[in-house]
Amino acid sequence: MMRDSAPQISRHPTRSEIIELAAEEGHDADIPTNVGSIRSVRSRSASFPRGKLPDSEKQSSIGFDKDIEKGTRAESLSSREHDEDVPEEPSDPNVVWWDSDTDPENPMNWSFKKKWGTVLLVSAITFLTPLASSMFAPGVPEVMKTFHSTNEMLEGFMVSVYVLGFAFGPLIIAPLSEMYGRLPLYHSCNCFFVIFSIAAAVASNMGMFVTFRFFMGCFGGAPLVLGGGTIADLISREQRGTAMVVWMMGPTIGPCVGPIVGGFLTQAKGWRWNFWLVAIVAGAFTIMSMILMNETSAPIILERKAKRLRKETGNPKLVSKLDSGLTPKELFLFSIVRPTKMLTRSLICFLMSLYVAITYAYLYILFTTFTVVFETQYGWRRGIVGLSFLGLGIGSLIGQSVFTHFGNKTAEKHLARGDFKPEHRLYIMCAGGFFLPIGLFWYGWAVQAQTHYMVPIVGTGFIGFGLLMTFMPANTYLVDVFTVHAASAMAANTVLRSLAAAFIPLSSQKMYAAMGYGWGNSLLGFVALLLIPIPFLFIKYGERVRKLSTVKL
């Protein structure tokens, strides 16, 4: 007997709820999330076979006909007022949905232990991959000796090439997860990450080593792309904040903790053991995920259910409520093309991404030079040189805490007044922007003068604080401006900042050699000063820019 497949939810989700969930899952809100889409693609999907929508229907469902930057309604992630429910469609017997509000196939109905076990496992994997990005940084001189290289550009690139993988990997992983689900991507990317970690550990020349590091970054980006969506699949909105904080700890402190571990490990066992350790831990997480994790993506689960019911009932018209009606090729192209269009056609997306890209590149300039700086200027041994990254880590943690508290407080104040607009996100960025150049001047001249080592480390704390106080508000602003297409804006931001972090640090050693640590870091500080007006300008003119915008996808 065919199961009752009519929707059985108490109310239809609001537009803001759909947008919020889509952003957390890492895709645009016109692609169905586990509560639906902002566009009525499902009813058209029931009438046309998958991938056979007329061109006019595809255009309407995907949103090519609308300007994406007007900002005419408060539909951002933080907006809770004046929300209209998405129009509820008539019940259709050919639409497959959850059997009931307690359907065990729905990941939201899993047991507490199963839900939070998955969240903790995903958070652990998300901590490991950013940690691996910088873990072997203290061992860079040893790698150069092993491969008999004196190329200063390669010395920096072998660290930052990992982030280059972050630029390209997510562009492929995100659309694939929409096609095939999160679980196959977790398993395959984890396996390839382990394989390329082992390959880096046994590399016999510099070309092999750099190539393997790049592929480690490509596949290591999977939990960063999929983790937010997994949490959104499992945890209700009321409890999601705690889970997201746990998950975000990895990208925030992982790159700063890595060199501390790597410094002592390199001294004790050699640089190759940084990769062996990563491979061993990643291998253990991979086995655990294969045993304990299940698919959490509602569109994929319902598509499998619809396929099973079509076979059982012989009814070829059965279709998932969350079916987008798009072929895998179309989904893939939208995910690749949209971020490029937004980066090149939107002034807001380009300038905010440029600000983030330059500040993110500074982080990797420090990653690639700290070892040399503290060994040559302060005579630190290879084991303890990783401790020089503590200032960055502590500053980043403080910055994240301050942003979370005061950023949310500012937004809530304006929401209560009913006058919230995306530019209110930038007030805290205006203040935070000054800490980055202050920290760069402080660190550079303290190292140049060879003051007590704590003085430059405190300076790097200011840099870490400034990085988070610009990085986090900029990302939130992009989400609030682009709402429905927030994921594409974030993808554009990720690509530009990863490219900058991969290539800008390549010239850092030559810059310091020519200008010294004082003037070299002062040059970076002056560039950071030139970026400070960007949030001020958008606070004043951002709304006008959005109203005059002609950005269409």
Coordinates of C-alpha atoms in Angstrom, one line a residue, residues 169-391:
G169 CA 37.5 22.3 -3.8
P170 CA 34.3 23.9 -2.4
L171 CA 33.1 25.0 -5.9
I172 CA 33.0 21.3 -6.8
I173 CA 32.0 19.8 -3.5
A174 CA 29.0 22.1 -2.9
P175 CA 27.0 21.2 -6.1
L176 CA 28.0 17.6 -5.8
S177 CA 26.4 17.5 -2.3
E178 CA 23.2 18.9 -3.8
M179 CA 23.2 16.1 -6.3
Y180 CA 24.3 13.1 -4.3
G181 CA 23.9 14.1 -0.6
R182 CA 26.3 15.0 2.1
L183 CA 27.4 11.5 3.2
P184 CA 29.1 10.4 -0.1
L185 CA 31.0 13.7 -0.1
Y186 CA 32.1 13.3 3.5
H187 CA 33.3 9.8 2.9
S188 CA 35.1 10.3 -0.4
C189 CA 36.7 13.6 0.6
N190 CA 37.9 12.2 3.9
C191 CA 39.4 9.2 2.2
F192 CA 41.2 11.4 -0.4
F193 CA 42.4 13.7 2.4
V194 CA 44.0 10.8 4.2
I195 CA 45.5 9.5 0.9
F196 CA 47.1 12.9 0.0
S197 CA 48.3 13.4 3.6
I198 CA 50.2 10.1 3.4
A199 CA 51.4 11.1 -0.1
A200 CA 52.8 14.4 1.3
A201 CA 54.4 12.5 4.2
V202 CA 56.4 10.3 1.7
A203 CA 56.9 12.9 -1.0
S204 CA 60.4 12.6 -2.6
N205 CA 60.7 16.0 -4.2
M206 CA 59.3 19.5 -3.9
G207 CA 57.0 19.3 -6.9
M208 CA 55.3 16.2 -5.5
F209 CA 55.0 17.7 -2.0
V210 CA 53.4 21.0 -3.2
T211 CA 51.0 19.1 -5.5
F212 CA 49.9 16.8 -2.7
R213 CA 49.4 19.8 -0.3
F214 CA 47.1 21.4 -2.9
F215 CA 44.9 18.3 -3.1
M216 CA 44.9 18.0 0.7
G217 CA 43.3 21.5 0.7
C218 CA 40.9 20.6 -2.1
F219 CA 39.5 17.6 -0.2
G220 CA 40.1 19.1 3.3
G221 CA 37.6 21.8 2.5
A222 CA 34.7 19.4 2.5
P223 CA 33.7 19.7 6.2
L224 CA 33.9 23.5 5.9
V225 CA 31.4 23.4 3.0
L226 CA 29.1 20.7 4.4
G227 CA 29.4 21.1 8.2
G228 CA 26.9 24.0 8.6
G229 CA 24.4 22.2 6.4
T230 CA 24.7 19.0 8.5
I231 CA 24.0 21.0 11.7
A232 CA 21.1 22.7 10.1
D233 CA 19.7 19.3 9.0
L234 CA 19.8 17.9 12.5
I235 CA 19.4 20.7 15.1
S236 CA 16.4 22.9 15.6
R237 CA 16.8 26.6 15.3
E238 CA 16.5 27.1 19.1
Q239 CA 19.6 24.8 19.8
R240 CA 21.5 25.5 16.6
G241 CA 23.5 28.4 18.0
T242 CA 25.4 26.2 20.4
A243 CA 26.2 23.6 17.7
M244 CA 27.4 26.3 15.3
V245 CA 29.7 27.8 17.9
V246 CA 31.3 24.3 18.5
W247 CA 31.6 23.8 14.8
M248 CA 33.1 27.3 14.1
M249 CA 35.9 26.7 16.7
G250 CA 37.7 24.6 14.1
P251 CA 38.2 27.3 11.4
T252 CA 38.9 30.0 14.1
I253 CA 41.5 28.4 16.3
G254 CA 42.6 25.4 14.2
P255 CA 45.2 27.3 12.0
C256 CA 46.7 28.9 15.2
V257 CA 46.9 25.7 17.2
G258 CA 48.4 23.7 14.4
P259 CA 51.9 25.4 14.5
I260 CA 52.1 24.9 18.3
V261 CA 51.7 21.1 17.9
G262 CA 53.8 21.1 14.7
G263 CA 56.7 22.9 16.3
F264 CA 57.2 20.3 19.0
L265 CA 56.4 17.3 16.7
T266 CA 58.9 18.5 14.0
Q267 CA 61.7 18.8 16.6
A268 CA 60.9 15.4 18.1
K269 CA 60.1 13.3 14.9
G270 CA 60.8 15.4 11.9
W271 CA 58.6 17.4 9.5
R272 CA 57.1 14.3 7.9
W273 CA 55.4 13.3 11.1
N274 CA 53.1 16.3 10.9
F275 CA 51.5 14.6 7.9
W276 CA 51.6 11.1 9.4
L277 CA 49.8 12.5 12.5
V278 CA 47.1 14.2 10.4
A279 CA 46.7 11.1 8.3
I280 CA 46.3 8.9 11.4
V281 CA 43.7 11.1 13.1
A282 CA 41.9 11.8 9.8
G283 CA 41.8 8.0 9.1
A284 CA 40.3 7.4 12.5
F285 CA 37.6 10.0 11.9
T286 CA 36.9 8.6 8.5
I287 CA 36.3 5.1 9.9
M288 CA 34.1 6.6 12.7
S289 CA 32.1 8.5 10.2
M290 CA 31.6 5.5 8.0
I291 CA 30.3 3.5 10.9
L292 CA 28.3 6.2 12.8
M293 CA 27.1 8.8 10.2
N294 CA 23.9 8.6 8.1
E295 CA 22.6 10.9 5.3
T296 CA 21.1 14.1 6.7
S297 CA 20.1 16.0 3.6
A298 CA 16.3 16.1 3.4
P299 CA 16.1 16.6 -0.4
I300 CA 18.2 13.5 -0.9
I301 CA 16.4 11.4 1.6
L302 CA 13.0 12.3 0.1
E303 CA 14.3 11.7 -3.4
R304 CA 15.3 8.2 -2.4
K305 CA 11.9 7.7 -0.8
A306 CA 10.2 8.9 -3.9
K307 CA 12.3 6.6 -6.1
R308 CA 11.5 3.6 -3.8
L309 CA 7.7 4.5 -3.8
R310 CA 7.7 4.8 -7.6
K311 CA 9.1 1.3 -7.8
E312 CA 6.7 -0.1 -5.2
T313 CA 3.6 1.5 -6.5
G314 CA 4.3 1.7 -10.2
N315 CA 3.3 5.4 -10.2
P316 CA 5.9 7.3 -12.3
K317 CA 4.4 10.7 -11.3
L318 CA 5.5 10.5 -7.7
V319 CA 8.0 13.3 -6.9
S320 CA 9.8 14.6 -3.8
K321 CA 8.4 17.8 -2.4
L322 CA 11.9 19.2 -2.4
D323 CA 12.7 18.3 -6.0
S324 CA 14.2 21.4 -7.7
G325 CA 13.3 20.1 -11.2
L326 CA 16.9 20.8 -12.3
T327 CA 19.4 18.3 -13.8
P328 CA 22.7 17.7 -12.0
K329 CA 24.4 19.6 -14.8
E330 CA 22.2 22.7 -14.3
L331 CA 22.8 22.6 -10.5
F332 CA 26.5 22.3 -11.1
L333 CA 26.6 25.2 -13.5
F334 CA 24.6 27.5 -11.3
S335 CA 27.0 26.8 -8.4
I336 CA 30.0 27.6 -10.5
V337 CA 28.7 30.6 -12.6
R338 CA 26.8 32.5 -9.9
P339 CA 29.7 33.4 -7.6
T340 CA 31.8 34.5 -10.6
K341 CA 29.0 36.8 -11.8
M342 CA 28.5 38.3 -8.3
L343 CA 32.2 38.9 -7.8
T344 CA 32.6 40.7 -11.1
R345 CA 29.2 42.6 -11.3
S346 CA 28.5 43.6 -7.7
L347 CA 30.4 46.5 -6.3
I348 CA 29.4 45.5 -2.7
C349 CA 30.4 41.8 -3.2
F350 CA 33.7 42.8 -4.8
L351 CA 34.9 45.5 -2.3
M352 CA 33.9 43.5 0.8
S353 CA 35.5 40.3 -0.7
L354 CA 38.6 42.4 -1.5
Y355 CA 38.9 43.7 2.1
V356 CA 38.5 40.1 3.5
A357 CA 41.0 38.7 0.9
I358 CA 43.8 41.2 1.8
T359 CA 43.3 40.7 5.5
Y360 CA 43.2 36.9 5.1
A361 CA 46.4 37.1 3.0
Y362 CA 48.1 38.9 5.9
L363 CA 47.3 35.9 8.1
Y364 CA 49.2 33.6 5.8
I365 CA 52.1 36.0 5.4
L366 CA 52.5 35.6 9.1
F367 CA 52.1 31.8 8.9
T368 CA 54.9 31.6 6.3
T369 CA 57.3 33.9 8.1
F370 CA 56.9 33.5 11.9
T371 CA 59.3 30.6 12.0
V372 CA 62.1 32.5 10.3
V373 CA 61.4 35.7 12.3
F374 CA 61.5 34.1 15.7
E375 CA 64.4 31.8 14.9
T376 CA 66.6 34.6 13.4
Q377 CA 65.5 37.5 15.6
Y378 CA 65.1 35.7 18.9
G379 CA 67.0 32.5 18.5
W380 CA 64.1 30.2 19.3
R381 CA 64.6 26.5 18.9
R382 CA 62.4 24.6 16.3
G383 CA 60.3 23.1 19.1
I384 CA 59.1 26.2 20.8
V385 CA 58.8 28.4 17.6
G386 CA 55.2 27.2 17.3
L387 CA 54.3 29.1 20.4
S388 CA 54.8 32.3 18.5
F389 CA 51.4 31.7 17.0
L390 CA 49.6 32.0 20.4
G391 CA 49.1 35.7 20.0

